[in-house]
Short mmCIF file of C-alpha atoms in Angstrom, two decimals:
data_model
loop_
_atom_site.label_atom_id
_atom_site.label_comp_id
_atom_site.label_asym_id
_atom_site.label_seq_id
_atom_site.Cartn_x
_atom_site.Cartn_y
_atom_site.Cartn_z
CA MET A 469 -78.44 63.68 5.71
CA SER A 470 -78.71 62.82 2.08
CA ASP A 471 -78.06 66.51 1.28
CA CYS A 472 -74.95 66.49 3.43
CA ARG A 473 -73.57 63.42 1.64
CA ASN A 474 -74.15 65.05 -1.75
CA ILE A 475 -72.66 68.34 -0.61
CA GLN A 476 -69.58 66.61 0.85
CA ASN A 477 -69.11 64.65 -2.37
CA GLY A 478 -69.10 67.89 -4.31
CA LEU A 479 -66.77 69.78 -1.96
CA ALA A 480 -63.61 68.86 -3.90
CA ALA A 481 -65.17 70.04 -7.15
CA TYR A 482 -66.49 73.15 -5.41
CA LEU A 483 -63.05 73.96 -4.02
CA SER A 484 -61.40 73.27 -7.37
CA GLY A 485 -63.87 75.59 -9.11
CA ASP A 486 -65.26 72.78 -11.20
CA LEU A 487 -68.91 73.27 -10.24
CA SER A 488 -71.31 75.28 -12.33
CA GLY A 489 -72.88 78.49 -10.96
CA ASP A 490 -76.07 76.96 -9.53
CA SER A 491 -74.35 73.95 -7.99
CA ALA A 492 -71.68 76.16 -6.46
CA LEU A 493 -74.36 78.45 -4.99
CA SER A 494 -76.28 75.59 -3.36
CA VAL A 495 -73.06 74.25 -1.79
CA LYS A 496 -72.26 77.70 -0.47
CA GLU A 497 -75.71 78.06 1.09
CA HIS A 498 -75.53 74.62 2.66
CA LEU A 499 -72.15 75.27 4.18
CA ALA A 500 -73.46 78.44 5.78
CA MET A 501 -76.03 76.52 7.79
CA CYS A 502 -74.41 73.05 8.29
CA PRO A 503 -71.46 73.00 10.75
CA LYS A 504 -70.63 69.35 9.97
CA CYS A 505 -70.29 70.01 6.25
CA LYS A 506 -68.49 73.27 7.00
CA ASN A 507 -65.97 71.28 9.04
CA GLU A 508 -65.55 68.81 6.22
CA PHE A 509 -65.12 71.72 3.84
CA GLU A 510 -62.29 73.07 6.03
CA ASN A 511 -60.58 69.67 6.11
CA ILE A 512 -60.64 69.27 2.35
CA LYS A 513 -59.56 72.88 1.88
CA LYS A 514 -56.61 72.17 4.17
CA ILE A 515 -55.61 69.20 2.01
CA LEU A 516 -55.89 71.14 -1.23
CA ASP A 517 -54.13 74.19 0.19
CA GLY A 518 -51.36 71.93 1.45
CA ALA A 519 -51.07 70.33 -1.99
CA ASP A 520 -50.97 73.72 -3.70
CA SER A 521 -48.33 74.95 -1.26
CA LEU A 522 -46.06 72.13 -2.46
CA HIS A 523 -45.81 74.03 -5.70
CA ASP A 524 -44.03 76.82 -3.81
CA ASP A 525 -41.56 74.27 -2.46
CA ILE A 526 -40.86 73.18 -6.03
CA ARG A 527 -40.17 76.77 -7.00
CA LYS A 528 -37.64 77.07 -4.18
CA VAL A 529 -35.82 73.94 -5.43
CA MET A 530 -35.93 75.24 -8.98
CA ALA A 531 -34.18 78.42 -7.89
CA THR A 532 -31.12 76.31 -6.96
CA ILE A 533 -30.75 74.81 -10.45
CA ASP A 534 -28.51 76.22 -13.18
CA TRP A 535 -31.03 76.20 -15.99
CA ASP A 536 -28.56 77.65 -18.51
CA ALA A 537 -26.22 74.68 -18.11
CA LEU A 538 -28.89 72.00 -18.25
CA PRO A 539 -29.63 72.22 -22.01
CA GLY A 540 -25.92 71.76 -22.76
CA ARG A 541 -25.78 68.73 -20.51
CA ILE A 542 -28.84 67.25 -22.11
CA THR A 543 -27.53 67.88 -25.63
CA GLN A 544 -24.24 66.23 -24.73
CA ALA A 545 -26.11 63.23 -23.33
CA VAL A 546 -28.13 63.01 -26.55
CA PHE A 547 -24.93 62.99 -28.63
CA ASP A 548 -23.31 60.41 -26.37
CA LYS A 549 -26.30 58.14 -26.56
CA GLU A 550 -26.53 58.51 -30.32
CA LYS A 551 -22.85 57.69 -30.63
CA ALA A 552 -23.27 54.59 -28.50
CA ALA A 553 -26.27 53.46 -30.51
CA ARG A 554 -24.72 54.21 -33.93
CA PRO A 555 -25.00 51.24 -36.29
CA GLU A 556 -21.83 49.26 -36.60
CA THR A 557 -19.64 49.65 -39.64
CA LYS A 558 -19.18 46.79 -42.09
CA ALA A 559 -15.63 46.16 -40.89
CA ARG A 560 -16.75 46.04 -37.27
CA THR A 561 -19.57 43.67 -38.15
CA PHE A 562 -17.12 41.44 -40.02
CA TRP A 563 -14.71 41.21 -37.07
CA LYS A 564 -17.58 40.64 -34.71
CA ALA A 565 -18.73 37.73 -36.90
CA VAL A 566 -15.20 36.36 -37.08
CA PHE A 567 -14.68 36.51 -33.33
CA GLN A 568 -17.91 34.89 -32.34
CA PRO A 569 -17.76 33.09 -28.98
CA ARG A 570 -18.47 29.72 -30.61
CA TRP A 571 -15.20 29.97 -32.57
CA ARG A 572 -13.15 30.61 -29.46
CA PRO A 573 -12.02 26.98 -28.98
CA VAL A 574 -10.79 26.93 -32.59
CA TYR A 575 -8.83 30.17 -32.18
CA ALA A 576 -7.45 28.93 -28.88
CA GLY A 577 -6.25 25.76 -30.61
CA VAL A 578 -4.65 27.72 -33.45
CA ALA A 579 -2.97 30.07 -31.00
CA ALA A 580 -1.67 27.15 -28.91
CA GLY A 581 -0.35 25.49 -32.09
CA LEU A 582 1.44 28.65 -33.11
CA VAL A 583 3.05 29.06 -29.71
CA LEU A 584 4.11 25.41 -29.68
CA GLY A 585 5.47 25.73 -33.23
CA VAL A 586 7.53 28.78 -32.31
CA ILE A 587 8.94 27.06 -29.23
CA LEU A 588 9.86 23.90 -31.17
CA THR A 589 11.43 25.99 -33.94
CA LEU A 590 13.54 27.81 -31.39
CA VAL A 591 14.53 24.59 -29.66
CA PHE A 592 15.41 22.50 -32.71
CA LEU A 593 16.41 24.92 -35.41
CA LYS A 594 17.80 28.08 -33.90
CA PRO A 595 21.17 27.46 -32.28
CA GLY A 596 21.92 28.91 -28.95
CA VAL A 597 18.40 28.98 -27.46
CA LEU A 598 18.12 25.61 -25.79
CA ARG A 599 20.42 23.64 -28.07
CA THR A 600 24.18 24.13 -28.03
CA PRO A 601 25.23 25.39 -31.44
CA PRO A 602 27.96 23.55 -33.27
CA GLY A 603 31.37 24.98 -32.49
CA ALA A 604 30.17 26.66 -29.39
CA LYS A 605 32.13 26.30 -26.18
CA TYR A 606 31.24 23.32 -24.12
CA TYR A 607 31.39 23.43 -20.47
CA ALA A 608 34.51 21.79 -19.19
CA SER A 609 36.20 21.62 -15.82
CA ASN A 610 39.42 23.50 -15.15
CA GLU A 611 41.23 20.21 -14.73
CA PHE A 612 40.14 19.05 -18.16
CA ILE A 613 41.14 22.34 -19.75
CA ASP A 614 44.55 22.14 -18.08
CA ARG A 615 45.05 18.64 -19.44
CA VAL A 616 44.08 19.70 -22.93
CA GLU A 617 46.36 22.71 -22.80
CA PHE A 618 49.20 20.56 -21.53
CA GLN A 619 48.79 18.16 -24.43
CA MET A 620 48.65 21.05 -26.86
CA ALA A 621 51.78 22.53 -25.34
CA LYS A 622 53.49 19.17 -25.76
CA ARG A 623 52.53 18.98 -29.40
CA GLU A 624 53.55 22.55 -30.07
CA THR A 625 56.91 21.92 -28.42
CA LEU A 626 57.42 18.73 -30.37
CA ASP A 627 56.53 20.52 -33.57
CA TYR A 628 58.89 23.32 -32.70
CA LEU A 629 61.68 20.92 -31.90
CA GLU A 630 61.14 18.92 -35.08
CA ARG A 631 61.16 21.96 -37.31
CA SER A 632 64.18 23.32 -35.51
CA GLU A 633 65.93 20.02 -35.98
CA TYR A 634 65.32 20.02 -39.72
CA LEU A 635 66.45 23.58 -40.03
CA ILE A 636 69.66 22.95 -38.12
CA LEU A 637 70.29 19.77 -40.08
CA ASP A 638 69.78 21.64 -43.33
CA PHE A 639 72.20 24.25 -42.21
CA ILE A 640 75.03 22.12 -40.89
CA GLN A 641 74.81 19.50 -43.60
CA SER A 642 75.04 21.99 -46.38
CA PRO A 643 78.39 22.21 -48.12
CA PRO A 644 80.21 25.41 -47.19
CA GLY A 645 79.64 26.93 -50.64
CA LYS A 646 75.88 26.33 -50.75
CA ALA A 647 75.08 27.21 -47.18
CA GLN A 648 75.08 30.81 -48.19
CA LEU A 649 72.45 30.20 -50.84
CA LEU A 650 70.19 28.29 -48.57
CA GLN A 651 70.56 30.80 -45.85
CA LYS A 652 69.75 33.60 -48.26
CA ASP A 653 66.01 33.11 -48.06
CA GLN A 654 64.72 30.03 -46.34
CA PRO A 655 66.66 29.48 -43.13
CA ALA A 656 66.51 33.07 -41.94
CA GLN A 657 62.78 33.25 -42.55
CA LYS A 658 62.18 29.87 -40.95
CA ALA A 659 64.31 30.91 -38.00
CA LYS A 660 62.24 34.07 -37.60
CA ASP A 661 59.02 32.01 -37.71
CA LEU A 662 60.35 29.66 -35.14
CA LEU A 663 61.44 32.53 -32.93
CA SER A 664 57.95 33.94 -32.92
CA LYS A 665 56.63 30.53 -32.10
CA LYS A 666 59.09 30.26 -29.27
CA ARG A 667 57.54 33.30 -27.64
CA TYR A 668 54.24 31.44 -27.41
CA LEU A 669 55.99 28.30 -26.23
CA ASN A 670 57.72 30.19 -23.43
CA GLN A 671 54.39 30.71 -21.69
CA GLN A 672 53.39 27.10 -22.15
CA LEU A 673 56.68 25.74 -20.91
CA ASP A 674 56.62 27.97 -17.85
CA ARG A 675 53.08 27.07 -17.12
CA PHE A 676 53.58 23.33 -17.21
CA GLN A 677 57.00 23.41 -15.61
CA MET A 678 58.78 21.81 -18.55
CA ALA A 679 62.13 23.16 -17.37
CA LYS A 680 64.36 20.85 -19.31
CA ALA A 681 62.45 21.47 -22.49
CA LYS A 682 62.65 25.18 -21.92
CA GLU A 683 66.42 25.09 -21.50
CA ILE A 684 66.93 23.30 -24.79
CA CYS A 685 64.45 25.50 -26.53
CA ASN A 686 66.32 28.52 -25.22
CA GLN A 687 69.53 27.21 -26.79
CA ILE A 688 67.73 26.67 -30.07
CA GLU A 689 66.35 30.16 -29.81
CA PHE A 690 69.81 31.57 -29.31
CA LEU A 691 70.99 29.73 -32.40
CA PHE A 692 68.12 30.97 -34.47
CA LEU A 693 68.72 34.44 -33.22
CA GLU A 694 72.18 34.20 -34.56
CA LEU A 695 70.87 32.75 -37.83
CA SER A 696 68.26 35.42 -38.32
CA GLN A 697 70.60 38.27 -37.57
CA ILE A 698 73.53 37.25 -39.69
CA SER A 699 74.06 39.11 -42.87
CA GLU A 700 73.25 37.73 -46.25
CA GLU A 701 76.88 37.65 -47.22
CA LEU A 702 77.82 34.98 -44.75
CA THR A 703 81.41 34.03 -44.98
CA ALA A 704 82.54 30.43 -44.94
CA ASP A 705 84.28 31.03 -41.65
CA GLU A 706 81.15 32.31 -40.04
CA ILE A 707 79.12 29.35 -41.27
CA GLU A 708 81.73 26.99 -39.98
CA LYS A 709 81.68 28.79 -36.64
CA ILE A 710 77.94 28.29 -36.32
CA GLN A 711 78.21 24.67 -37.33
CA LYS A 712 80.80 24.19 -34.62
CA LEU A 713 78.55 25.82 -32.11
CA VAL A 714 75.78 23.36 -32.96
CA ASP A 715 78.20 20.48 -32.58
CA GLN A 716 79.61 21.87 -29.39
CA LYS A 717 76.24 22.26 -27.72
CA GLN A 718 75.16 18.87 -29.06
CA LEU A 719 71.95 20.57 -30.00
CA LEU A 720 70.69 17.91 -32.37
CA LEU A 721 71.24 15.19 -29.82
CA LYS A 722 69.51 17.20 -27.15
CA ILE A 723 66.59 17.87 -29.48
CA LYS A 724 66.21 14.17 -30.22
CA LEU A 725 66.37 13.24 -26.53
CA LEU A 726 63.93 15.92 -25.61
CA LYS A 727 61.51 14.83 -28.32
CA LYS A 728 61.54 11.28 -26.99
CA GLU A 729 61.04 12.47 -23.46
CA ILE A 730 58.12 14.68 -24.43
CA GLU A 731 56.53 11.89 -26.43
CA LYS A 732 56.71 9.67 -23.35
CA SER A 733 55.40 12.53 -21.22
CA GLU A 734 58.35 12.36 -18.91
CA VAL A 735 59.05 16.06 -18.95
CA MET B 724 -31.34 72.95 -27.37
CA THR B 725 -34.04 75.60 -27.82
CA LEU B 726 -36.75 73.06 -27.08
CA THR B 727 -34.92 72.10 -23.93
CA ARG B 728 -34.69 75.73 -22.83
CA MET B 729 -38.37 76.27 -23.46
CA TYR B 730 -39.74 73.24 -21.69
CA GLN B 731 -37.13 72.11 -19.17
CA LYS B 732 -38.79 73.84 -16.21
CA LYS B 733 -42.22 72.45 -16.94
CA VAL B 734 -40.81 68.96 -17.23
CA PHE B 735 -38.84 69.43 -14.03
CA VAL B 736 -41.94 70.48 -12.10
CA LEU B 737 -43.63 67.28 -13.17
CA THR B 738 -40.69 64.99 -12.45
CA TYR B 739 -39.94 66.70 -9.13
CA SER B 740 -43.60 66.36 -8.14
CA PHE B 741 -43.34 62.62 -8.56
CA PHE B 742 -40.16 62.09 -6.58
CA ARG B 743 -39.51 65.26 -4.58
CA ASN B 744 -35.86 64.55 -5.11
CA LYS B 745 -33.84 67.05 -7.10
CA GLU B 746 -31.29 64.59 -8.54
CA ASP B 747 -33.86 62.04 -9.61
CA ALA B 748 -36.00 64.79 -11.08
CA LEU B 749 -33.09 66.21 -13.11
CA ASP B 750 -32.17 62.73 -14.35
CA LEU B 751 -35.73 62.27 -15.49
CA VAL B 752 -35.69 65.67 -17.25
CA GLN B 753 -32.61 64.58 -19.15
CA GLU B 754 -34.15 61.23 -19.96
CA THR B 755 -37.32 62.93 -21.14
CA PHE B 756 -35.45 65.09 -23.64
CA LEU B 757 -33.37 62.14 -24.77
CA ARG B 758 -36.57 60.26 -25.49
CA LEU B 759 -38.03 63.33 -27.15
CA TYR B 760 -35.14 63.62 -29.61
CA GLN B 761 -35.39 59.92 -30.36
CA LYS B 762 -39.11 60.09 -31.04
CA ILE B 763 -39.37 63.56 -32.53
CA ASN B 764 -40.13 62.12 -35.97
CA THR B 765 -43.26 60.46 -34.63
CA PHE B 766 -44.80 63.74 -33.45
CA GLU B 767 -47.74 64.73 -35.60
CA LYS B 768 -47.73 68.27 -36.94
CA GLY B 769 -50.37 70.50 -35.38
CA GLY B 770 -50.54 68.39 -32.23
CA ASN B 771 -50.07 69.65 -28.69
CA PHE B 772 -46.33 69.49 -28.36
CA GLU B 773 -46.25 70.41 -24.66
CA GLY B 774 -48.84 67.79 -23.87
CA TRP B 775 -46.90 65.23 -25.87
CA LEU B 776 -43.66 66.10 -24.08
CA LEU B 777 -45.29 65.93 -20.64
CA GLN B 778 -46.80 62.60 -21.60
CA ILE B 779 -43.30 61.27 -22.27
CA ALA B 780 -42.13 62.69 -18.95
CA LYS B 781 -45.11 61.24 -17.10
CA ASN B 782 -44.56 57.75 -18.59
CA LEU B 783 -40.90 57.85 -17.66
CA CYS B 784 -41.77 59.01 -14.15
CA ILE B 785 -44.25 56.20 -13.66
CA ASP B 786 -41.74 53.61 -14.89
CA TYR B 787 -39.02 55.03 -12.71
CA TYR B 788 -41.34 55.27 -9.74
CA ARG B 789 -42.36 51.63 -10.12
CA LYS B 790 -38.75 50.51 -10.37
CA ASN B 791 -37.13 52.62 -7.70
CA TYR B 792 -39.69 53.95 -5.27
CA GLY B 793 -42.66 51.89 -4.15
CA LYS B 794 -42.03 51.23 -0.48
CA ARG B 795 -38.84 53.28 -0.47
CA ARG B 796 -40.33 56.29 1.28
CA GLU B 797 -41.62 54.21 4.14
CA LEU B 798 -38.28 52.46 4.45
CA GLU B 799 -36.49 55.79 4.55
CA SER B 800 -38.23 56.88 7.74
CA GLY B 801 -38.98 53.46 9.16
CA LYS B 802 -42.54 54.60 9.81
CA THR B 803 -45.73 53.96 7.87
CA VAL B 804 -48.19 56.76 7.20
CA GLU B 805 -50.52 55.28 9.81
CA GLU B 806 -47.77 55.36 12.43
CA LEU B 807 -46.98 58.94 11.52
CA ASN B 808 -50.64 59.87 11.83
CA ILE B 809 -50.98 58.37 15.29
CA ALA B 810 -47.80 59.96 16.52
CA ASP B 811 -48.77 63.30 15.09
CA ALA B 812 -52.32 63.12 16.41
CA ARG B 813 -50.98 62.76 19.94
CA ALA B 814 -49.10 66.01 19.67
CA GLU B 815 -51.52 68.01 17.65
CA GLU B 816 -50.41 71.32 19.08
CA ALA B 817 -46.91 70.81 17.84
CA HIS B 818 -47.98 70.28 14.25
CA SER B 819 -46.40 72.64 11.80
CA ALA B 820 -47.10 73.27 8.16
CA SER B 821 -44.05 71.25 7.14
CA ASP B 822 -45.27 68.25 9.13
CA PHE B 823 -48.57 68.43 7.35
CA LYS B 824 -46.84 68.63 3.98
CA GLU B 825 -44.82 65.56 4.84
CA ILE B 826 -47.96 63.66 5.81
CA LEU B 827 -49.68 64.84 2.69
CA THR B 828 -46.90 63.80 0.34
CA ARG B 829 -46.74 60.38 2.00
CA CYS B 830 -50.45 59.97 1.52
CA VAL B 831 -50.21 61.08 -2.11
CA ASP B 832 -47.61 58.31 -2.59
CA LYS B 833 -50.17 55.81 -1.32
CA LEU B 834 -52.73 56.76 -3.94
CA ALA B 835 -53.43 54.57 -6.94
CA GLU B 836 -51.21 55.41 -9.88
CA ARG B 837 -53.68 57.32 -12.05
CA GLN B 838 -55.13 59.20 -9.07
CA ARG B 839 -51.67 60.16 -7.93
CA THR B 840 -50.66 61.33 -11.41
CA ILE B 841 -53.73 63.49 -11.79
CA PHE B 842 -53.42 64.93 -8.28
CA ILE B 843 -49.77 65.79 -8.89
CA MET B 844 -50.50 67.39 -12.26
CA ARG B 845 -53.43 69.31 -10.92
CA HIS B 846 -51.93 70.65 -7.69
CA TYR B 847 -48.15 70.44 -7.94
CA ASN B 848 -47.94 71.35 -11.62
CA GLN B 849 -51.07 73.50 -11.50
CA MET B 850 -52.29 72.12 -14.79
CA LYS B 851 -55.89 72.49 -15.87
CA ASN B 852 -58.15 69.47 -16.18
CA GLU B 853 -58.23 69.87 -19.97
CA GLU B 854 -54.45 69.80 -20.15
CA ILE B 855 -54.29 66.75 -17.94
CA ALA B 856 -56.85 64.99 -20.11
CA GLN B 857 -54.74 65.71 -23.16
CA VAL B 858 -51.49 64.59 -21.61
CA LEU B 859 -52.97 61.41 -20.19
CA ASN B 860 -55.07 60.86 -23.27
CA ILE B 861 -58.25 60.40 -21.25
CA SER B 862 -61.59 62.20 -21.16
CA LEU B 863 -62.20 65.32 -19.08
CA GLY B 864 -64.83 63.45 -17.09
CA THR B 865 -62.36 60.74 -16.18
CA VAL B 866 -59.92 63.38 -15.00
CA LYS B 867 -62.53 64.97 -12.76
CA SER B 868 -63.67 61.62 -11.44
CA LEU B 869 -60.14 60.44 -10.66
CA HIS B 870 -59.32 63.78 -9.05
CA PHE B 871 -62.38 63.50 -6.85
CA LYS B 872 -61.45 59.96 -5.83
CA ALA B 873 -57.92 61.08 -5.09
CA ILE B 874 -59.18 63.78 -2.71
CA GLN B 875 -61.61 61.37 -1.05
CA ASN B 876 -58.84 58.86 -0.45
CA LEU B 877 -56.47 61.53 0.84
CA ARG B 878 -59.21 62.74 3.16
CA ALA B 879 -59.57 59.22 4.52
CA LEU B 880 -55.81 58.75 4.92
CA ILE B 881 -55.20 62.13 6.57
CA GLY B 882 -58.39 61.98 8.70
CA PRO B 883 -56.68 61.06 11.99
CA TYR B 884 -54.24 63.90 11.58
CA LEU B 885 -57.07 66.37 10.97
CA GLY B 886 -58.60 65.38 14.31
CA CYS B 887 -61.68 63.74 12.87
CA GLU B 888 -62.70 60.37 11.49
CA GLY B 889 -62.10 59.66 7.86
#
């Protein structure tokens, strides 16, 4: 019994070839005559054979691997890992120190201040962002604009009438001999200016239905047309003829009446 | 690159023996060579390079095994080795070699760490005791002793399957 225990304890070594010659021989002899130990020998042999056969399985798996590609993959992995573990440059270390998490509130405050500063600058200094720049168009209703334009038209008309009045007065009050001199430069030019102004006034008068004003202005226009087209060598007869025309149409009187009416906004 | 070509298969045999999973084994091969290139300056001239390399691989395998395996194999099948043994013992006639291998590998997983490592190196990697002693940095006697204990324990675990008491 004691022999059997010893033999069974040595079976693994015997099977592995680790026993010396004498020990191996005594195990062999014992196995030949002891069925129990022989059975145990078979069991252990089965385990070791099974374990050794796993090596064949490994070989089958190895046959499916591309061994030529593996070194390249491993080398690449070595380079990648080295690259990742490379010591940081001085510049990188500096920025890392600057942007430490503990400084984040400070940077956030600075950033917020900058944003606020930019917004305030835009609002208070730069025209046109949120503040209406000086001289820019204000919003105004159509009614208001109409009223303003009407007032402007009135003033323009009054101005036109006044200047026309002075021009006509200059012309008709001039002595027959000097009328030619005056007419030579000033009246004709002034008449032309007034004619161009009349073109603008036409639109205004039509727009605001100042019919009476337009009629008188038309007569003035006709007169100025005559004045601007007459030749420099105006004869005394021609001047007298124009003066008569002014008298006949009572232009000056009409201008005065019209001026008063416009001033009172009765047109 | 040349070192990798020379030793990749030997390292793979060791890593595959531990996990019997091709992907895990290849990952461990890669990791072994990564570690090798990192530590190459620490290798003493005239030493056993292969043993040193396999030692690195073995350490990585043990770490990986501890982290990722453990009870994983049992969870994969939902059966413990004991349950497998009983089930298999009832249908002994139907046992095939592959069934036995499966039982055996499960039982090897249940061995203590050093016993398992030595058993794997000895039988899966077909390393000699002297080589194992060098790789594990232990005496030859310790290798033999641990190998013997590993077989005894396997015998006890596989006993029911073999149709006899352990």
